[in-house]
Amino acid sequence: MTMLQSKPRLLTIEGGEGAGKSTVLSALRDALLADGCEVVCTREPGGTPLAERIRGLLLDAGDEAVHPHAELLLMFAARAQHVQQVVLPALARGAWVISDRFTDSSYAYQGAARGMDESFIAELERRAVGIEPGLTLLLDLGVAHARERTRGRDLLGGASPDRIERERDDFFERVREGFLARAARHPQRIRVLDAGPDAATVAAAALGVLADYRKALA
Ligand SMILES: Nc1ncnc2c1ncn2[C@@H]1O[C@H](COP(=O)(O)OP(=O)(O)OP(=O)(O)O)[C@@H](O)[C@H]1O
Ligand SMILES: [Mg+2]
């Protein structure tokens, strides 16, 4: 039914802001590098110069309200560019690709949280993306807990919240439910990890999932 091509060496990390995606990505990258693999780490929205410019537009639209359809289509414009320019070439030469966010984020943010029609998102996915990861790690964390983490990080780095980070808690509750619904629908591909424990514990759980996954591939 999916009509998407599954790419075994494409790994994606999903979850709300502050769940620990970047932290887990580093752990997975280090494990694959230590094993002599070529690894390409990337992120969405972004990952190419054009897609990063689209990211800039998405996260800072100035004073203009962004219509949900514009947000959805810009996300997929960036993703199409990212897949063609970065993800597919890397996979074609046998590299592993780890992406900090991918299409599941559009189902959660633009779909579940902003209310865009899921079948429209699926159509964009089929036509403009065409592939799905072999393995997705979903870092699940309560909204209040995630806010504490991003607040700590932003205070340290002096960053101010972007357009999406400025949404209210009910938005992030819908994002979280949207991700969990994706996981329930794709139990083989998406592994849910409790992102609540300390970073070392979450990283160890993620590495365990990756090791099992690679064993099953071999
Ligand atoms: N398991 C953890 N326990 C406690 N703190 C953590 C954990 N994982 C990450 N952190 C810290 O919480 C903050 C957010 O983590 P991180 O940047 O990895 O999240 P993220 O999901 O990539 O966020 P964003 O979506 O904003 O990029 C960072 O300051 C990080 O050091
Ligand atoms: Mg991050």
Short mmCIF file of C-alpha atoms in Angstrom, two decimals, residues 7-14 24-25 27-29 31-32 38-43 82 87 91 95-102 104 131-137 189 206-207 209-211 213-214 217:
data_model
loop_
_atom_site.label_atom_id
_atom_site.label_comp_id
_atom_site.label_asym_id
_atom_site.label_seq_id
_atom_site.Cartn_x
_atom_site.Cartn_y
_atom_site.Cartn_z
CA LYS A 7 15.95 2.50 2.29
CA PRO A 8 17.65 0.26 4.85
CA ARG A 9 20.59 2.62 5.40
CA LEU A 10 18.43 5.69 5.92
CA LEU A 11 17.91 6.24 9.64
CA THR A 12 15.74 9.05 10.93
CA ILE A 13 15.32 10.53 14.38
CA GLU A 14 12.00 12.08 15.25
CA VAL A 24 21.02 10.66 19.95
CA LEU A 25 22.14 11.42 16.38
CA ALA A 27 25.68 8.64 19.40
CA LEU A 28 24.45 6.75 16.35
CA ARG A 29 26.95 8.50 14.10
CA ALA A 31 28.85 4.02 16.58
CA LEU A 32 28.67 3.67 12.79
CA GLU A 38 30.61 6.09 5.88
CA VAL A 39 27.96 8.23 7.58
CA VAL A 40 26.22 11.33 6.31
CA CYS A 41 24.43 13.32 9.01
CA THR A 42 21.81 15.75 7.91
CA ARG A 43 18.67 17.49 9.09
CA HIS A 82 17.27 17.30 0.31
CA VAL A 87 20.07 11.49 0.68
CA LEU A 91 22.70 5.95 -0.21
CA ALA A 95 26.80 5.40 2.93
CA TRP A 96 24.51 5.47 5.93
CA VAL A 97 22.39 8.57 6.21
CA ILE A 98 21.08 9.79 9.56
CA SER A 99 18.53 12.56 9.30
CA ASP A 100 17.45 14.70 12.24
CA ARG A 101 13.74 14.74 11.28
CA PHE A 102 12.18 13.50 8.03
CA ASP A 104 7.16 11.71 9.89
CA ILE A 131 11.43 6.80 -0.06
CA GLU A 132 11.09 5.96 3.59
CA PRO A 133 13.70 5.17 6.22
CA GLY A 134 14.48 1.59 7.15
CA LEU A 135 14.51 2.60 10.80
CA THR A 136 13.08 5.58 12.66
CA LEU A 137 13.76 6.32 16.31
CA ARG A 189 9.84 0.85 11.07
CA ALA A 206 19.17 3.96 20.77
CA LEU A 207 22.44 2.12 20.18
CA VAL A 209 18.03 -0.63 18.68
CA LEU A 210 20.58 0.16 15.97
CA ALA A 211 22.63 -2.95 16.80
CA TYR A 213 18.50 -3.56 13.38
CA ARG A 214 21.91 -4.10 11.78
CA LEU A 217 19.80 -6.66 8.05
#
